[in-house]
Amino acid sequence: MNNGLFDASVWEKAWKEDPKAMANKFKAMGMNPHTSFDHKAQVFNEEVFSSAGRDRSERIIGWMEGQGVDFNGLTVLDVGAASGGFTVPFIERGAKVTAVEPNVPLAELFLKNTAGAATGQVELVHEAFENIDIAARGWLNAFDLVFVSMCPAVFDWESTEKVISCARQYCYISTSAGVQEHSLMNEVLPLLTGREVHAESSDMAYLTQLLYLKGYSYETIITREAKSKELSLEAAAAEVMEMLPLHHLDGGEATLKVVTDYLHTAYPQQQVVVRQGGRFGKVLIKLQDLNMYSRAAAGTSGKSADSVKG
């Protein structure tokens, strides 16, 4: 009945070799995760700093604060910082942030968004985290918090250990927890494949199982997040065609005709409301206080980070 359920090496190998794991899907498509986002950088930045985007980052940060993370004076390594959607609220709370972002357009937007920070409060490292020698850089156990949100820098257990090794107190990682939901793709895919869309893999499942087997203490939460947008039939067809490689499907003329015919039949009003999102997992790994956090106890006892173990 065990079948490797409690064997960490089985899970490490499975994650690394799973063709449906996100990093392997990108690799099979020939996508470079550090440049493929170039044309969407400005739109992404606008979404991140919109009212809904700021609310999302505040919910996530609030969840971390509810587990005892105090950002005032905290040193943070923000891996895959993008245009600064989390770095900005971190520094607003008094943290000192080292941000890693290899994408050129996003890095440029990051510098604009953090231009008002105090001198020495923010540093941008314009490199891919995977290529950084953390020992030579002096990053081993160097940061109070390592923060990795939906970033391709975490793609197997070896890469997970690398980000954790930079942290002293906490390491936050978020990733996909199931199939990415796209209402229009969910409508079109059965026409192209003859089968319904269902979850085939989950980076979050590998991550949490290995954290458990490796003996880490952590808090975790799975949420469903979604957003909507309205597209013309032309834009909707283009978006579907762009996403087909993720599903290992041909984007030829025959496929385009199936998609276009469906859109004209299903959406005679010429506008398509697309709901996009999915299930996402968040993990806060605790490296010092390993017991369950209590706000009441923290507020009355004044205990240090080293006062309770296990």
PDB file of C-alpha atoms in Angstrom:
ATOM      1  CA  MET A   1       0.000   0.000   0.000  1.00  0.00           C
ATOM      2  CA  ASN A   2       2.963   2.298   0.618  1.00  0.00           C
ATOM      3  CA  ASN A   3       4.282   2.292  -2.983  1.00  0.00           C
ATOM      4  CA  GLY A   4       6.806   5.006  -2.215  1.00  0.00           C
ATOM      5  CA  LEU A   5       4.369   7.319  -0.450  1.00  0.00           C
ATOM      6  CA  PHE A   6       6.881   7.880   2.353  1.00  0.00           C
ATOM      7  CA  ASP A   7      10.043   7.631   0.257  1.00  0.00           C
ATOM      8  CA  ALA A   8      11.374  11.136  -0.422  1.00  0.00           C
ATOM      9  CA  SER A   9      13.620   9.944  -3.252  1.00  0.00           C
ATOM     10  CA  VAL A  10      10.562   8.639  -5.114  1.00  0.00           C
ATOM     11  CA  TRP A  11       8.888  12.048  -4.886  1.00  0.00           C
ATOM     12  CA  GLU A  12      12.051  13.935  -5.846  1.00  0.00           C
ATOM     13  CA  LYS A  13      12.457  11.797  -8.966  1.00  0.00           C
ATOM     14  CA  ALA A  14       8.769  12.032  -9.861  1.00  0.00           C
ATOM     15  CA  TRP A  15       8.742  15.841  -9.629  1.00  0.00           C
ATOM     16  CA  LYS A  16      11.894  16.208 -11.693  1.00  0.00           C
ATOM     17  CA  GLU A  17      10.646  13.854 -14.422  1.00  0.00           C
ATOM     18  CA  ASP A  18       6.918  14.661 -14.497  1.00  0.00           C
ATOM     19  CA  PRO A  19       6.184  15.984 -18.030  1.00  0.00           C
ATOM     20  CA  LYS A  20       3.088  17.744 -16.678  1.00  0.00           C
ATOM     21  CA  ALA A  21       5.031  19.702 -14.028  1.00  0.00           C
ATOM     22  CA  MET A  22       5.060  23.362 -15.029  1.00  0.00           C
ATOM     23  CA  ALA A  23       8.798  23.706 -15.672  1.00  0.00           C
ATOM     24  CA  ASN A  24       8.858  20.595 -17.863  1.00  0.00           C
ATOM     25  CA  LYS A  25       5.841  21.824 -19.827  1.00  0.00           C
ATOM     26  CA  PHE A  26       7.641  25.094 -20.570  1.00  0.00           C
ATOM     27  CA  LYS A  27      10.799  23.209 -21.501  1.00  0.00           C
ATOM     28  CA  ALA A  28       8.901  20.930 -23.891  1.00  0.00           C
ATOM     29  CA  MET A  29       7.413  23.993 -25.564  1.00  0.00           C
ATOM     30  CA  GLY A  30      10.859  25.558 -25.975  1.00  0.00           C
ATOM     31  CA  MET A  31       9.840  28.517 -23.813  1.00  0.00           C
ATOM     32  CA  ASN A  32      12.397  30.597 -21.946  1.00  0.00           C
ATOM     33  CA  PRO A  33      10.646  31.592 -18.692  1.00  0.00           C
ATOM     34  CA  HIS A  34      12.871  34.665 -18.414  1.00  0.00           C
ATOM     35  CA  THR A  35      11.892  36.194 -21.771  1.00  0.00           C
ATOM     36  CA  SER A  36       8.511  34.711 -22.699  1.00  0.00           C
ATOM     37  CA  PHE A  37       6.768  37.315 -20.523  1.00  0.00           C
ATOM     38  CA  ASP A  38       8.314  40.317 -22.294  1.00  0.00           C
ATOM     39  CA  HIS A  39       5.249  41.295 -24.331  1.00  0.00           C
ATOM     40  CA  LYS A  40       2.937  41.058 -21.302  1.00  0.00           C
ATOM     41  CA  ALA A  41       5.083  42.986 -18.820  1.00  0.00           C
ATOM     42  CA  GLN A  42       3.194  46.276 -19.003  1.00  0.00           C
ATOM     43  CA  VAL A  43      -0.252  44.654 -18.758  1.00  0.00           C
ATOM     44  CA  PHE A  44       0.971  42.473 -15.885  1.00  0.00           C
ATOM     45  CA  ASN A  45       2.306  45.539 -14.067  1.00  0.00           C
ATOM     46  CA  GLU A  46      -1.018  47.356 -14.419  1.00  0.00           C
ATOM     47  CA  GLU A  47      -2.879  44.346 -13.029  1.00  0.00           C
ATOM     48  CA  VAL A  48      -0.499  43.932 -10.091  1.00  0.00           C
ATOM     49  CA  PHE A  49      -0.836  47.552  -9.019  1.00  0.00           C
ATOM     50  CA  SER A  50      -4.575  47.803  -9.679  1.00  0.00           C
ATOM     51  CA  SER A  51      -6.964  47.854  -6.740  1.00  0.00           C
ATOM     52  CA  ALA A  52      -7.653  44.127  -7.135  1.00  0.00           C
ATOM     53  CA  GLY A  53      -3.939  43.361  -7.468  1.00  0.00           C
ATOM     54  CA  ARG A  54      -3.032  45.310  -4.339  1.00  0.00           C
ATOM     55  CA  ASP A  55      -5.861  43.608  -2.451  1.00  0.00           C
ATOM     56  CA  ARG A  56      -4.450  40.212  -3.465  1.00  0.00           C
ATOM     57  CA  SER A  57      -0.939  41.043  -2.255  1.00  0.00           C
ATOM     58  CA  GLU A  58      -2.341  42.442   0.999  1.00  0.00           C
ATOM     59  CA  ARG A  59      -4.299  39.223   1.624  1.00  0.00           C
ATOM     60  CA  ILE A  60      -1.174  37.131   1.140  1.00  0.00           C
ATOM     61  CA  ILE A  61       0.992  39.376   3.297  1.00  0.00           C
ATOM     62  CA  GLY A  62      -1.760  39.499   5.920  1.00  0.00           C
ATOM     63  CA  TRP A  63      -1.829  35.700   6.000  1.00  0.00           C
ATOM     64  CA  MET A  64       1.929  35.668   6.634  1.00  0.00           C
ATOM     65  CA  GLU A  65       1.604  38.287   9.368  1.00  0.00           C
ATOM     66  CA  GLY A  66      -1.047  36.079  10.941  1.00  0.00           C
ATOM     67  CA  GLN A  67       1.648  33.385  11.261  1.00  0.00           C
ATOM     68  CA  GLY A  68       4.012  35.737  13.100  1.00  0.00           C
ATOM     69  CA  VAL A  69       5.963  37.429  10.291  1.00  0.00           C
ATOM     70  CA  ASP A  70       6.756  41.040  11.274  1.00  0.00           C
ATOM     71  CA  PHE A  71       8.079  42.917   8.230  1.00  0.00           C
ATOM     72  CA  ASN A  72       9.369  45.923  10.149  1.00  0.00           C
ATOM     73  CA  GLY A  73      13.165  45.637   9.968  1.00  0.00           C
ATOM     74  CA  LEU A  74      12.989  42.250   8.230  1.00  0.00           C
ATOM     75  CA  THR A  75      15.537  41.383   5.528  1.00  0.00           C
ATOM     76  CA  VAL A  76      13.753  39.849   2.548  1.00  0.00           C
ATOM     77  CA  LEU A  77      14.977  38.071  -0.578  1.00  0.00           C
ATOM     78  CA  ASP A  78      12.201  38.435  -3.170  1.00  0.00           C
ATOM     79  CA  VAL A  79      12.925  35.812  -5.846  1.00  0.00           C
ATOM     80  CA  GLY A  80      11.153  36.525  -9.116  1.00  0.00           C
ATOM     81  CA  ALA A  81      10.124  39.975  -7.927  1.00  0.00           C
ATOM     82  CA  ALA A  82       8.637  40.918 -11.319  1.00  0.00           C
ATOM     83  CA  SER A  83       7.650  44.603 -11.283  1.00  0.00           C
ATOM     84  CA  GLY A  84       7.600  44.811  -7.483  1.00  0.00           C
ATOM     85  CA  GLY A  85       4.051  43.789  -6.611  1.00  0.00           C
ATOM     86  CA  PHE A  86       5.229  42.382  -3.289  1.00  0.00           C
ATOM     87  CA  THR A  87       8.459  44.302  -2.824  1.00  0.00           C
ATOM     88  CA  VAL A  88       6.551  47.611  -2.660  1.00  0.00           C
ATOM     89  CA  PRO A  89       4.266  46.575   0.243  1.00  0.00           C
ATOM     90  CA  PHE A  90       7.242  44.911   1.944  1.00  0.00           C
ATOM     91  CA  ILE A  91       9.203  48.161   1.994  1.00  0.00           C
ATOM     92  CA  GLU A  92       6.081  50.101   2.981  1.00  0.00           C
ATOM     93  CA  ARG A  93       6.069  47.896   6.090  1.00  0.00           C
ATOM     94  CA  GLY A  94       9.717  48.678   6.848  1.00  0.00           C
ATOM     95  CA  ALA A  95      11.476  45.667   5.329  1.00  0.00           C
ATOM     96  CA  LYS A  96      14.829  45.788   3.538  1.00  0.00           C
ATOM     97  CA  VAL A  97      14.498  43.905   0.244  1.00  0.00           C
ATOM     98  CA  THR A  98      16.931  42.264  -2.133  1.00  0.00           C
ATOM     99  CA  ALA A  99      14.958  41.504  -5.292  1.00  0.00           C
ATOM    100  CA  VAL A 100      15.917  39.043  -8.029  1.00  0.00           C
ATOM    101  CA  GLU A 101      14.352  39.552 -11.471  1.00  0.00           C
ATOM    102  CA  PRO A 102      15.941  38.426 -14.766  1.00  0.00           C
ATOM    103  CA  ASN A 103      13.251  39.732 -17.134  1.00  0.00           C
ATOM    104  CA  VAL A 104      14.343  43.044 -18.688  1.00  0.00           C
ATOM    105  CA  PRO A 105      10.951  44.817 -19.073  1.00  0.00           C
ATOM    106  CA  LEU A 106       9.825  43.728 -15.605  1.00  0.00           C
ATOM    107  CA  ALA A 107      13.134  44.819 -14.057  1.00  0.00           C
ATOM    108  CA  GLU A 108      12.754  48.259 -15.639  1.00  0.00           C
ATOM    109  CA  LEU A 109       9.227  48.561 -14.235  1.00  0.00           C
ATOM    110  CA  PHE A 110      10.508  47.367 -10.841  1.00  0.00           C
ATOM    111  CA  LEU A 111      13.013  50.236 -10.708  1.00  0.00           C
ATOM    112  CA  LYS A 112      10.278  52.753 -11.508  1.00  0.00           C
ATOM    113  CA  ASN A 113       7.890  51.313  -8.913  1.00  0.00           C
ATOM    114  CA  THR A 114      10.510  51.326  -6.133  1.00  0.00           C
ATOM    115  CA  ALA A 115      12.130  54.662  -7.005  1.00  0.00           C
ATOM    116  CA  GLY A 116      10.676  56.278  -3.893  1.00  0.00           C
ATOM    117  CA  ALA A 117      12.261  53.810  -1.463  1.00  0.00           C
ATOM    118  CA  ALA A 118      14.832  55.033   1.043  1.00  0.00           C
ATOM    119  CA  THR A 119      18.490  54.705   0.138  1.00  0.00           C
ATOM    120  CA  GLY A 120      19.691  51.165   0.830  1.00  0.00           C
ATOM    121  CA  GLN A 121      16.203  49.775   1.368  1.00  0.00           C
ATOM    122  CA  VAL A 122      15.930  48.025  -2.018  1.00  0.00           C
ATOM    123  CA  GLU A 123      18.499  46.293  -4.200  1.00  0.00           C
ATOM    124  CA  LEU A 124      17.708  44.756  -7.587  1.00  0.00           C
ATOM    125  CA  VAL A 125      19.763  41.784  -8.777  1.00  0.00           C
ATOM    126  CA  HIS A 126      19.144  41.447 -12.509  1.00  0.00           C
ATOM    127  CA  GLU A 127      19.920  37.736 -12.869  1.00  0.00           C
ATOM    128  CA  ALA A 128      18.120  34.406 -12.959  1.00  0.00           C
ATOM    129  CA  PHE A 129      18.132  32.947  -9.445  1.00  0.00           C
ATOM    130  CA  GLU A 130      18.964  29.526 -10.897  1.00  0.00           C
ATOM    131  CA  ASN A 131      22.297  30.926 -12.149  1.00  0.00           C
ATOM    132  CA  ILE A 132      23.331  32.608  -8.904  1.00  0.00           C
ATOM    133  CA  ASP A 133      26.035  31.010  -6.759  1.00  0.00           C
ATOM    134  CA  ILE A 134      24.425  31.717  -3.399  1.00  0.00           C
ATOM    135  CA  ALA A 135      27.489  30.695  -1.379  1.00  0.00           C
ATOM    136  CA  ALA A 136      29.781  33.003  -3.337  1.00  0.00           C
ATOM    137  CA  ARG A 137      27.181  35.781  -3.074  1.00  0.00           C
ATOM    138  CA  GLY A 138      27.029  35.340   0.696  1.00  0.00           C
ATOM    139  CA  TRP A 139      23.344  34.493   0.669  1.00  0.00           C
ATOM    140  CA  LEU A 140      23.405  31.273   2.716  1.00  0.00           C
ATOM    141  CA  ASN A 141      21.118  31.846   5.734  1.00  0.00           C
ATOM    142  CA  ALA A 142      21.427  35.551   4.959  1.00  0.00           C
ATOM    143  CA  PHE A 143      17.777  36.668   4.881  1.00  0.00           C
ATOM    144  CA  ASP A 144      15.063  36.628   7.523  1.00  0.00           C
ATOM    145  CA  LEU A 145      12.524  35.767   4.835  1.00  0.00           C
ATOM    146  CA  VAL A 146      12.882  34.301   1.365  1.00  0.00           C
ATOM    147  CA  PHE A 147       9.774  35.004  -0.701  1.00  0.00           C
ATOM    148  CA  VAL A 148       9.049  33.109  -3.940  1.00  0.00           C
ATOM    149  CA  SER A 149       5.645  33.762  -5.481  1.00  0.00           C
ATOM    150  CA  MET A 150       4.632  31.812  -8.602  1.00  0.00           C
ATOM    151  CA  CYS A 151       8.208  31.847  -9.860  1.00  0.00           C
ATOM    152  CA  PRO A 152       9.906  29.295 -12.153  1.00  0.00           C
ATOM    153  CA  ALA A 153      12.949  29.380  -9.851  1.00  0.00           C
ATOM    154  CA  VAL A 154      11.237  26.593  -7.878  1.00  0.00           C
ATOM    155  CA  PHE A 155      10.719  23.624 -10.177  1.00  0.00           C
ATOM    156  CA  ASP A 156      12.025  20.543  -8.295  1.00  0.00           C
ATOM    157  CA  TRP A 157      13.322  19.636  -4.843  1.00  0.00           C
ATOM    158  CA  GLU A 158      16.901  20.718  -5.557  1.00  0.00           C
ATOM    159  CA  SER A 159      15.737  24.205  -6.504  1.00  0.00           C
ATOM    160  CA  THR A 160      13.458  24.266  -3.452  1.00  0.00           C
ATOM    161  CA  GLU A 161      16.391  23.499  -1.148  1.00  0.00           C
ATOM    162  CA  LYS A 162      18.362  26.301  -2.782  1.00  0.00           C
ATOM    163  CA  VAL A 163      15.782  28.954  -1.917  1.00  0.00           C
ATOM    164  CA  ILE A 164      15.251  27.570   1.589  1.00  0.00           C
ATOM    165  CA  SER A 165      19.007  27.652   2.245  1.00  0.00           C
ATOM    166  CA  CYS A 166      18.993  31.442   1.851  1.00  0.00           C
ATOM    167  CA  ALA A 167      16.521  31.871   4.725  1.00  0.00           C
ATOM    168  CA  ARG A 168      17.067  32.268   8.483  1.00  0.00           C
ATOM    169  CA  GLN A 169      13.511  32.428   9.796  1.00  0.00           C
ATOM    170  CA  TYR A 170      10.941  31.938   7.051  1.00  0.00           C
ATOM    171  CA  CYS A 171      10.604  30.813   3.461  1.00  0.00           C
ATOM    172  CA  TYR A 172       7.391  31.480   1.542  1.00  0.00           C
ATOM    173  CA  ILE A 173       6.672  29.599  -1.684  1.00  0.00           C
ATOM    174  CA  SER A 174       3.514  29.687  -3.783  1.00  0.00           C
ATOM    175  CA  THR A 175       2.802  27.618  -6.854  1.00  0.00           C
ATOM    176  CA  SER A 176       0.038  25.993  -8.860  1.00  0.00           C
ATOM    177  CA  ALA A 177      -2.146  23.492  -7.031  1.00  0.00           C
ATOM    178  CA  GLY A 178      -3.940  22.005 -10.003  1.00  0.00           C
ATOM    179  CA  VAL A 179      -5.006  22.641 -13.561  1.00  0.00           C
ATOM    180  CA  GLN A 180      -5.019  26.275 -14.644  1.00  0.00           C
ATOM    181  CA  GLU A 181      -8.617  27.298 -15.249  1.00  0.00           C
ATOM    182  CA  HIS A 182      -9.513  29.304 -18.327  1.00  0.00           C
ATOM    183  CA  SER A 183     -13.245  29.244 -19.059  1.00  0.00           C
ATOM    184  CA  LEU A 184     -12.831  29.549 -22.820  1.00  0.00           C
ATOM    185  CA  MET A 185     -10.092  26.902 -23.002  1.00  0.00           C
ATOM    186  CA  ASN A 186     -12.290  24.606 -20.925  1.00  0.00           C
ATOM    187  CA  GLU A 187     -14.984  25.036 -23.570  1.00  0.00           C
ATOM    188  CA  VAL A 188     -12.679  24.566 -26.553  1.00  0.00           C
ATOM    189  CA  LEU A 189     -10.374  21.755 -25.409  1.00  0.00           C
ATOM    190  CA  PRO A 190     -13.041  19.013 -25.441  1.00  0.00           C
ATOM    191  CA  LEU A 191     -13.718  19.917 -29.086  1.00  0.00           C
ATOM    192  CA  LEU A 192     -10.022  19.454 -29.901  1.00  0.00           C
ATOM    193  CA  THR A 193      -9.176  16.483 -27.678  1.00  0.00           C
ATOM    194  CA  GLY A 194     -12.469  14.653 -27.149  1.00  0.00           C
ATOM    195  CA  ARG A 195     -12.038  14.687 -23.374  1.00  0.00           C
ATOM    196  CA  GLU A 196     -12.821  16.966 -20.453  1.00  0.00           C
ATOM    197  CA  VAL A 197     -10.146  19.069 -18.747  1.00  0.00           C
ATOM    198  CA  HIS A 198      -8.903  17.661 -15.444  1.00  0.00           C
ATOM    199  CA  ALA A 199      -5.906  18.061 -13.152  1.00  0.00           C
ATOM    200  CA  GLU A 200      -2.953  15.994 -14.367  1.00  0.00           C
ATOM    201  CA  SER A 201      -0.196  17.258 -12.093  1.00  0.00           C
ATOM    202  CA  SER A 202       0.444  19.698  -9.271  1.00  0.00           C
ATOM    203  CA  ASP A 203       3.758  21.240  -8.266  1.00  0.00           C
ATOM    204  CA  MET A 204       2.147  22.025  -4.919  1.00  0.00           C
ATOM    205  CA  ALA A 205       1.508  18.334  -4.244  1.00  0.00           C
ATOM    206  CA  TYR A 206       5.176  17.509  -4.774  1.00  0.00           C
ATOM    207  CA  LEU A 207       6.315  20.488  -2.699  1.00  0.00           C
ATOM    208  CA  THR A 208       4.166  19.848   0.364  1.00  0.00           C
ATOM    209  CA  GLN A 209       4.779  16.092   0.389  1.00  0.00           C
ATOM    210  CA  LEU A 210       8.551  16.596   0.254  1.00  0.00           C
ATOM    211  CA  LEU A 211       8.485  19.288   2.946  1.00  0.00           C
ATOM    212  CA  TYR A 212       6.592  16.800   5.114  1.00  0.00           C
ATOM    213  CA  LEU A 213       8.967  13.919   4.389  1.00  0.00           C
ATOM    214  CA  LYS A 214      12.044  16.112   4.946  1.00  0.00           C
ATOM    215  CA  GLY A 215      10.815  17.104   8.410  1.00  0.00           C
ATOM    216  CA  TYR A 216      10.055  20.786   7.893  1.00  0.00           C
ATOM    217  CA  SER A 217       7.527  22.731   9.945  1.00  0.00           C
ATOM    218  CA  TYR A 218       5.198  24.817   7.820  1.00  0.00           C
ATOM    219  CA  GLU A 219       1.800  26.418   7.421  1.00  0.00           C
ATOM    220  CA  THR A 220      -0.028  25.885   4.138  1.00  0.00           C
ATOM    221  CA  ILE A 221      -3.217  27.003   2.456  1.00  0.00           C
ATOM    222  CA  ILE A 222      -4.901  26.173  -0.849  1.00  0.00           C
ATOM    223  CA  THR A 223      -7.088  28.864  -2.392  1.00  0.00           C
ATOM    224  CA  ARG A 224      -9.029  29.377  -5.585  1.00  0.00           C
ATOM    225  CA  GLU A 225      -8.326  32.671  -7.329  1.00  0.00           C
ATOM    226  CA  ALA A 226     -10.012  34.031 -10.442  1.00  0.00           C
ATOM    227  CA  LYS A 227     -10.373  37.152 -12.562  1.00  0.00           C
ATOM    228  CA  SER A 228     -12.525  38.051 -15.557  1.00  0.00           C
ATOM    229  CA  LYS A 229     -11.979  39.988 -18.755  1.00  0.00           C
ATOM    230  CA  GLU A 230     -13.946  40.717 -21.904  1.00  0.00           C
ATOM    231  CA  LEU A 231     -12.449  39.954 -25.322  1.00  0.00           C
ATOM    232  CA  SER A 232     -13.483  40.384 -28.920  1.00  0.00           C
ATOM    233  CA  LEU A 233     -13.868  37.189 -30.956  1.00  0.00           C
ATOM    234  CA  GLU A 234     -10.561  37.888 -32.698  1.00  0.00           C
ATOM    235  CA  ALA A 235      -8.704  38.464 -29.433  1.00  0.00           C
ATOM    236  CA  ALA A 236     -10.328  35.396 -27.867  1.00  0.00           C
ATOM    237  CA  ALA A 237      -9.261  33.190 -30.776  1.00  0.00           C
ATOM    238  CA  ALA A 238      -5.708  34.565 -30.581  1.00  0.00           C
ATOM    239  CA  GLU A 239      -5.542  33.848 -26.840  1.00  0.00           C
ATOM    240  CA  VAL A 240      -6.725  30.259 -27.326  1.00  0.00           C
ATOM    241  CA  MET A 241      -4.174  29.668 -30.084  1.00  0.00           C
ATOM    242  CA  GLU A 242      -1.388  31.091 -27.905  1.00  0.00           C
ATOM    243  CA  MET A 243      -2.261  28.694 -25.077  1.00  0.00           C
ATOM    244  CA  LEU A 244      -2.520  25.525 -27.169  1.00  0.00           C
ATOM    245  CA  PRO A 245       1.174  24.543 -26.788  1.00  0.00           C
ATOM    246  CA  LEU A 246       0.626  24.277 -23.021  1.00  0.00           C
ATOM    247  CA  HIS A 247      -1.760  21.452 -23.833  1.00  0.00           C
ATOM    248  CA  HIS A 248       0.562  19.897 -26.442  1.00  0.00           C
ATOM    249  CA  LEU A 249      -1.873  20.720 -29.240  1.00  0.00           C
ATOM    250  CA  ASP A 250      -1.215  21.777 -32.821  1.00  0.00           C
ATOM    251  CA  GLY A 251      -1.980  25.403 -33.657  1.00  0.00           C
ATOM    252  CA  GLY A 252      -2.505  24.924 -37.395  1.00  0.00           C
ATOM    253  CA  GLU A 253      -5.203  26.223 -39.709  1.00  0.00           C
ATOM    254  CA  ALA A 254      -7.558  23.317 -39.023  1.00  0.00           C
ATOM    255  CA  THR A 255      -7.439  24.011 -35.299  1.00  0.00           C
ATOM    256  CA  LEU A 256      -7.940  27.740 -35.833  1.00  0.00           C
ATOM    257  CA  LYS A 257     -11.057  26.985 -37.899  1.00  0.00           C
ATOM    258  CA  VAL A 258     -12.527  24.809 -35.126  1.00  0.00           C
ATOM    259  CA  VAL A 259     -11.879  27.559 -32.580  1.00  0.00           C
ATOM    260  CA  THR A 260     -13.211  30.367 -34.793  1.00  0.00           C
ATOM    261  CA  ASP A 261     -16.342  28.458 -35.789  1.00  0.00           C
ATOM    262  CA  TYR A 262     -17.070  27.668 -32.155  1.00  0.00           C
ATOM    263  CA  LEU A 263     -16.666  31.290 -31.076  1.00  0.00           C
ATOM    264  CA  HIS A 264     -19.014  32.618 -33.761  1.00  0.00           C
ATOM    265  CA  THR A 265     -21.634  30.022 -32.814  1.00  0.00           C
ATOM    266  CA  ALA A 266     -21.338  30.305 -29.024  1.00  0.00           C
ATOM    267  CA  TYR A 267     -20.902  34.079 -28.840  1.00  0.00           C
ATOM    268  CA  PRO A 268     -23.160  35.748 -31.422  1.00  0.00           C
ATOM    269  CA  GLN A 269     -22.923  38.978 -29.451  1.00  0.00           C
ATOM    270  CA  GLN A 270     -19.265  39.146 -30.602  1.00  0.00           C
ATOM    271  CA  GLN A 271     -17.871  39.499 -27.067  1.00  0.00           C
ATOM    272  CA  VAL A 272     -16.436  36.761 -24.849  1.00  0.00           C
ATOM    273  CA  VAL A 273     -16.218  37.031 -21.069  1.00  0.00           C
ATOM    274  CA  VAL A 274     -13.247  34.898 -20.015  1.00  0.00           C
ATOM    275  CA  ARG A 275     -12.848  33.755 -16.412  1.00  0.00           C
ATOM    276  CA  GLN A 276      -9.271  32.827 -15.633  1.00  0.00           C
ATOM    277  CA  GLY A 277      -7.647  31.426 -12.501  1.00  0.00           C
ATOM    278  CA  GLY A 278      -7.312  28.159 -10.661  1.00  0.00           C
ATOM    279  CA  ARG A 279      -6.230  26.605  -7.388  1.00  0.00           C
ATOM    280  CA  PHE A 280      -3.000  27.917  -5.899  1.00  0.00           C
ATOM    281  CA  GLY A 281      -0.978  26.757  -2.939  1.00  0.00           C
ATOM    282  CA  LYS A 282       0.946  28.854  -0.440  1.00  0.00           C
ATOM    283  CA  VAL A 283       3.483  27.513   2.045  1.00  0.00           C
ATOM    284  CA  LEU A 284       5.220  29.385   4.853  1.00  0.00           C
ATOM    285  CA  ILE A 285       8.156  27.288   6.063  1.00  0.00           C
ATOM    286  CA  LYS A 286       9.302  28.040   9.612  1.00  0.00           C
ATOM    287  CA  LEU A 287      12.983  27.576  10.333  1.00  0.00           C
ATOM    288  CA  GLN A 288      13.218  28.859  13.919  1.00  0.00           C
ATOM    289  CA  ASP A 289       9.971  28.832  15.935  1.00  0.00           C
ATOM    290  CA  LEU A 290       8.729  25.406  14.939  1.00  0.00           C
ATOM    291  CA  ASN A 291       5.670  25.265  17.170  1.00  0.00           C
ATOM    292  CA  MET A 292       2.201  26.537  16.298  1.00  0.00           C
ATOM    293  CA  TYR A 293       2.160  30.335  16.353  1.00  0.00           C
ATOM    294  CA  SER A 294      -0.069  32.048  18.893  1.00  0.00           C
ATOM    295  CA  ARG A 295      -0.823  35.764  18.526  1.00  0.00           C
ATOM    296  CA  ALA A 296      -1.917  35.952  22.143  1.00  0.00           C
ATOM    297  CA  ALA A 297       1.271  34.357  23.429  1.00  0.00           C
ATOM    298  CA  ALA A 298       3.418  36.516  21.162  1.00  0.00           C
ATOM    299  CA  GLY A 299       1.721  39.623  22.464  1.00  0.00           C
ATOM    300  CA  THR A 300       2.174  38.784  26.154  1.00  0.00           C
ATOM    301  CA  SER A 301       5.301  36.712  26.571  1.00  0.00           C
ATOM    302  CA  GLY A 302       7.791  38.609  24.454  1.00  0.00           C
ATOM    303  CA  LYS A 303       9.515  35.333  23.675  1.00  0.00           C
ATOM    304  CA  SER A 304      12.485  35.352  21.361  1.00  0.00           C
ATOM    305  CA  ALA A 305      12.773  33.425  18.108  1.00  0.00           C
ATOM    306  CA  ASP A 306      14.865  30.834  19.891  1.00  0.00           C
ATOM    307  CA  SER A 307      12.670  30.279  22.930  1.00  0.00           C
ATOM    308  CA  VAL A 308      10.616  27.369  21.690  1.00  0.00           C
ATOM    309  CA  LYS A 309      11.727  24.463  19.567  1.00  0.00           C
ATOM    310  CA  GLY A 310       9.677  21.553  18.199  1.00  0.00           C
TER     311      GLY A 310
END
